[in-house]
mmCIF file of C-alpha atoms in Angstrom:
data_model
loop_
_atom_site.group_PDB
_atom_site.id
_atom_site.type_symbol
_atom_site.label_atom_id
_atom_site.label_comp_id
_atom_site.label_asym_id
_atom_site.label_seq_id
_atom_site.Cartn_x
_atom_site.Cartn_y
_atom_site.Cartn_z
ATOM 1 C CA UNK A 1 -59.279 110.343 255.348
ATOM 2 C CA UNK A 2 -57.795 112.494 252.610
ATOM 3 C CA UNK A 3 -55.203 115.070 253.543
ATOM 4 C CA UNK A 4 -54.540 118.634 252.493
ATOM 5 C CA UNK A 5 -51.727 121.056 253.405
ATOM 6 C CA UNK A 6 -53.544 122.505 256.408
ATOM 7 C CA UNK A 7 -54.531 119.121 257.835
ATOM 8 C CA UNK A 8 -51.024 117.797 257.279
ATOM 9 C CA UNK A 9 -49.518 120.756 259.105
ATOM 10 C CA UNK A 10 -51.926 120.275 262.018
ATOM 11 C CA UNK A 11 -51.095 116.576 262.270
ATOM 12 C CA UNK A 12 -47.315 116.879 262.116
ATOM 13 C CA UNK A 13 -46.902 120.040 264.192
ATOM 14 C CA UNK A 14 -44.051 122.437 263.720
ATOM 15 C CA UNK A 15 -41.424 119.843 264.697
ATOM 16 C CA UNK A 16 -42.850 116.949 262.691
ATOM 17 C CA UNK A 17 -41.245 115.378 259.658
ATOM 18 C CA UNK A 18 -42.568 116.753 256.353
ATOM 19 C CA UNK A 19 -44.385 114.109 254.295
ATOM 20 C CA UNK A 20 -41.919 114.061 251.407
ATOM 21 C CA UNK A 21 -39.008 113.587 253.783
ATOM 22 C CA UNK A 22 -40.848 110.828 255.654
ATOM 23 C CA UNK A 23 -41.660 108.966 252.434
ATOM 24 C CA UNK A 24 -38.064 109.386 251.258
ATOM 25 C CA UNK A 25 -36.890 107.830 254.521
ATOM 26 C CA UNK A 26 -39.217 104.869 253.964
ATOM 27 C CA UNK A 27 -37.913 104.348 250.426
ATOM 28 C CA UNK A 28 -34.312 104.543 251.645
ATOM 29 C CA UNK A 29 -35.046 102.066 254.435
ATOM 30 C CA UNK A 30 -36.643 99.695 251.923
ATOM 31 C CA UNK A 31 -33.652 99.909 249.620
ATOM 32 C CA UNK A 32 -31.200 99.130 252.403
ATOM 33 C CA UNK A 33 -33.303 96.491 254.191
ATOM 34 C CA UNK A 34 -32.131 92.914 253.954
ATOM 35 C CA UNK A 35 -34.805 91.114 255.970
ATOM 36 C CA UNK A 36 -38.050 90.213 254.225
ATOM 37 C CA UNK A 37 -40.199 91.145 257.214
ATOM 38 C CA UNK A 38 -38.737 94.656 257.307
ATOM 39 C CA UNK A 39 -39.245 95.110 253.566
ATOM 40 C CA UNK A 40 -42.832 93.843 253.855
ATOM 41 C CA UNK A 41 -43.669 96.332 256.600
ATOM 42 C CA UNK A 42 -42.177 99.241 254.656
ATOM 43 C CA UNK A 43 -44.034 98.385 251.434
ATOM 44 C CA UNK A 44 -47.278 97.944 253.373
ATOM 45 C CA UNK A 45 -46.711 101.369 254.901
ATOM 46 C CA UNK A 46 -46.021 102.946 251.497
ATOM 47 C CA UNK A 47 -49.129 101.259 250.056
ATOM 48 C CA UNK A 48 -51.201 102.881 252.783
ATOM 49 C CA UNK A 49 -49.928 106.291 251.695
ATOM 50 C CA UNK A 50 -50.849 105.512 248.076
ATOM 51 C CA UNK A 51 -54.607 105.872 248.593
ATOM 52 C CA UNK A 52 -54.444 109.582 249.433
ATOM 53 C CA UNK A 53 -54.232 112.069 246.521
ATOM 54 C CA UNK A 54 -52.190 114.367 248.771
ATOM 55 C CA UNK A 55 -49.308 111.896 248.440
ATOM 56 C CA UNK A 56 -49.466 111.218 244.703
ATOM 57 C CA UNK A 57 -46.870 113.807 243.673
ATOM 58 C CA UNK A 58 -44.511 112.653 246.410
ATOM 59 C CA UNK A 59 -44.895 109.004 245.380
ATOM 60 C CA UNK A 60 -44.199 109.883 241.747
ATOM 61 C CA UNK A 61 -41.218 112.030 242.688
ATOM 62 C CA UNK A 62 -39.728 109.148 244.723
ATOM 63 C CA UNK A 63 -40.519 106.490 242.076
ATOM 64 C CA UNK A 64 -42.646 104.551 244.546
ATOM 65 C CA UNK A 65 -44.954 103.285 241.792
ATOM 66 C CA UNK A 66 -41.947 101.635 240.178
ATOM 67 C CA UNK A 67 -40.967 100.226 243.580
ATOM 68 C CA UNK A 68 -44.459 98.688 243.855
ATOM 69 C CA UNK A 69 -44.062 97.144 240.401
ATOM 70 C CA UNK A 70 -40.685 95.704 241.404
ATOM 71 C CA UNK A 71 -42.330 94.142 244.454
ATOM 72 C CA UNK A 72 -44.849 92.367 242.226
ATOM 73 C CA UNK A 73 -41.949 90.502 240.589
ATOM 74 C CA UNK A 74 -40.606 89.214 243.912
ATOM 75 C CA UNK A 75 -41.053 85.568 244.989
ATOM 76 C CA UNK A 76 -42.232 86.811 248.411
ATOM 77 C CA UNK A 77 -46.070 86.703 248.367
ATOM 78 C CA UNK A 78 -46.342 89.464 251.006
ATOM 79 C CA UNK A 79 -44.249 91.839 248.887
ATOM 80 C CA UNK A 80 -46.423 90.971 245.892
ATOM 81 C CA UNK A 81 -49.582 91.585 247.943
ATOM 82 C CA UNK A 82 -48.443 94.944 249.280
ATOM 83 C CA UNK A 83 -46.954 95.998 245.940
ATOM 84 C CA UNK A 84 -50.182 95.333 244.047
ATOM 85 C CA UNK A 85 -52.088 96.953 246.919
ATOM 86 C CA UNK A 86 -50.060 100.120 246.401
ATOM 87 C CA UNK A 87 -50.684 99.995 242.649
ATOM 88 C CA UNK A 88 -54.405 99.528 243.259
ATOM 89 C CA UNK A 89 -54.547 102.424 245.725
ATOM 90 C CA UNK A 90 -52.606 104.801 243.485
ATOM 91 C CA UNK A 91 -54.207 103.838 240.158
ATOM 92 C CA UNK A 92 -57.404 105.772 240.781
ATOM 93 C CA UNK A 93 -55.321 108.745 239.624
ATOM 94 C CA UNK A 94 -54.950 108.844 235.814
ATOM 95 C CA UNK A 95 -51.360 110.119 235.982
ATOM 96 C CA UNK A 96 -50.387 107.222 238.226
ATOM 97 C CA UNK A 97 -52.233 104.782 235.945
ATOM 98 C CA UNK A 98 -50.254 106.090 232.977
ATOM 99 C CA UNK A 99 -46.980 105.607 234.833
ATOM 100 C CA UNK A 100 -47.894 102.043 235.762
ATOM 101 C CA UNK A 101 -48.852 101.333 232.161
ATOM 102 C CA UNK A 102 -45.730 102.975 230.699
ATOM 103 C CA UNK A 103 -43.538 100.962 233.071
ATOM 104 C CA UNK A 104 -44.975 97.678 231.781
ATOM 105 C CA UNK A 105 -47.214 97.162 234.780
ATOM 106 C CA UNK A 106 -50.275 95.725 233.069
ATOM 107 C CA UNK A 107 -48.836 92.215 232.521
ATOM 108 C CA UNK A 108 -47.612 92.221 236.128
ATOM 109 C CA UNK A 109 -51.054 93.172 237.418
ATOM 110 C CA UNK A 110 -52.700 90.540 235.204
ATOM 111 C CA UNK A 111 -50.290 87.946 236.595
ATOM 112 C CA UNK A 112 -51.576 88.769 240.093
ATOM 113 C CA UNK A 113 -55.038 87.521 239.098
ATOM 114 C CA UNK A 114 -53.733 83.978 239.515
ATOM 115 C CA UNK A 115 -52.232 84.526 242.967
ATOM 116 C CA UNK A 116 -53.145 82.133 245.789
ATOM 117 C CA UNK A 117 -53.464 85.187 248.079
ATOM 118 C CA UNK A 118 -57.002 86.603 248.136
ATOM 119 C CA UNK A 119 -55.936 90.192 248.844
ATOM 120 C CA UNK A 120 -53.559 90.081 245.897
ATOM 121 C CA UNK A 121 -56.383 89.031 243.571
ATOM 122 C CA UNK A 122 -58.703 91.714 244.985
ATOM 123 C CA UNK A 123 -56.048 94.393 244.501
ATOM 124 C CA UNK A 124 -55.317 93.175 240.975
ATOM 125 C CA UNK A 125 -58.998 93.372 240.029
ATOM 126 C CA UNK A 126 -59.221 96.862 241.509
ATOM 127 C CA UNK A 127 -56.056 97.999 239.769
ATOM 128 C CA UNK A 128 -57.219 96.702 236.380
ATOM 129 C CA UNK A 129 -60.512 98.535 236.858
ATOM 130 C CA UNK A 130 -58.561 101.812 236.994
ATOM 131 C CA UNK A 131 -55.740 100.937 234.591
ATOM 132 C CA UNK A 132 -57.871 99.817 231.654
ATOM 133 C CA UNK A 133 -58.540 102.630 229.189
ATOM 134 C CA UNK A 134 -58.837 103.280 225.460
ATOM 135 C CA UNK A 135 -55.074 103.283 224.917
ATOM 136 C CA UNK A 136 -54.443 99.865 226.510
ATOM 137 C CA UNK A 137 -57.749 97.989 226.179
ATOM 138 C CA UNK A 138 -56.251 95.498 223.754
ATOM 139 C CA UNK A 139 -53.576 94.572 226.268
ATOM 140 C CA UNK A 140 -55.968 94.300 229.215
ATOM 141 C CA UNK A 141 -58.990 92.791 227.478
ATOM 142 C CA UNK A 142 -57.278 89.747 226.007
ATOM 143 C CA UNK A 143 -59.678 86.792 225.849
ATOM 144 C CA UNK A 144 -57.801 84.832 228.503
ATOM 145 C CA UNK A 145 -57.875 87.806 230.907
ATOM 146 C CA UNK A 146 -61.567 88.465 230.312
ATOM 147 C CA UNK A 147 -62.246 84.750 230.878
ATOM 148 C CA UNK A 148 -60.517 84.829 234.280
ATOM 149 C CA UNK A 149 -62.397 87.982 235.270
ATOM 150 C CA UNK A 150 -65.708 86.435 234.174
ATOM 151 C CA UNK A 151 -64.975 83.385 236.328
ATOM 152 C CA UNK A 152 -64.350 85.674 239.307
ATOM 153 C CA UNK A 153 -67.624 87.473 238.547
ATOM 154 C CA UNK A 154 -69.430 84.119 238.729
ATOM 155 C CA UNK A 155 -67.665 83.078 241.956
ATOM 156 C CA UNK A 156 -70.018 84.701 244.474
ATOM 157 C CA UNK A 157 -70.022 81.601 246.666
ATOM 158 C CA UNK A 158 -66.216 81.616 246.828
ATOM 159 C CA UNK A 159 -65.682 85.335 247.351
ATOM 160 C CA UNK A 160 -68.217 88.129 247.208
ATOM 161 C CA UNK A 161 -65.424 90.702 246.885
ATOM 162 C CA UNK A 162 -63.909 88.889 243.867
ATOM 163 C CA UNK A 163 -67.336 88.718 242.305
ATOM 164 C CA UNK A 164 -68.240 92.349 242.955
ATOM 165 C CA UNK A 165 -64.917 93.712 241.721
ATOM 166 C CA UNK A 166 -65.001 91.509 238.633
ATOM 167 C CA UNK A 167 -68.586 92.526 237.840
ATOM 168 C CA UNK A 168 -67.694 96.202 238.233
ATOM 169 C CA UNK A 169 -64.757 95.710 235.859
ATOM 170 C CA UNK A 170 -66.921 93.943 233.288
ATOM 171 C CA UNK A 171 -69.679 96.566 233.573
ATOM 172 C CA UNK A 172 -67.219 99.397 233.006
ATOM 173 C CA UNK A 173 -65.044 97.887 230.291
ATOM 174 C CA UNK A 174 -67.136 95.341 228.391
ATOM 175 C CA UNK A 175 -70.798 96.282 228.601
#
């Protein structure tokens, strides 16, 4: 459910932690964490906050989109999955999409299309759906990328979600 100031105030009460402060604490914990499991949980938590427009300004202010992109470059598949999940969730907002693009995120998202982790592929398809626009179509719609997405569109027997996301991408950006 999407949040607004009034709903947020009702949920946290007068002694609750303000959202910006809470997200800052998560980012700080991530930066100081040394165990993979702890880092995974924190990034998953941040990715869950990335779907709600109420949090977009906070996430931008705290450079969480860049943190998600950094996670995509990690060898840890869970960090990659949660990082691309956060990018997917946040990319519905054009400002967030521009940040991801300006930070060199498109090649990282494209790389996730070849992940062995199903969620990672789903998130990558969803993110590309939102990231692709007139200013970066050439980068996103390279023949090899379109070929992979077309194969996912034809893979209904393997994964209906891959197929549906890929078809939606193709309908929006190629047809």
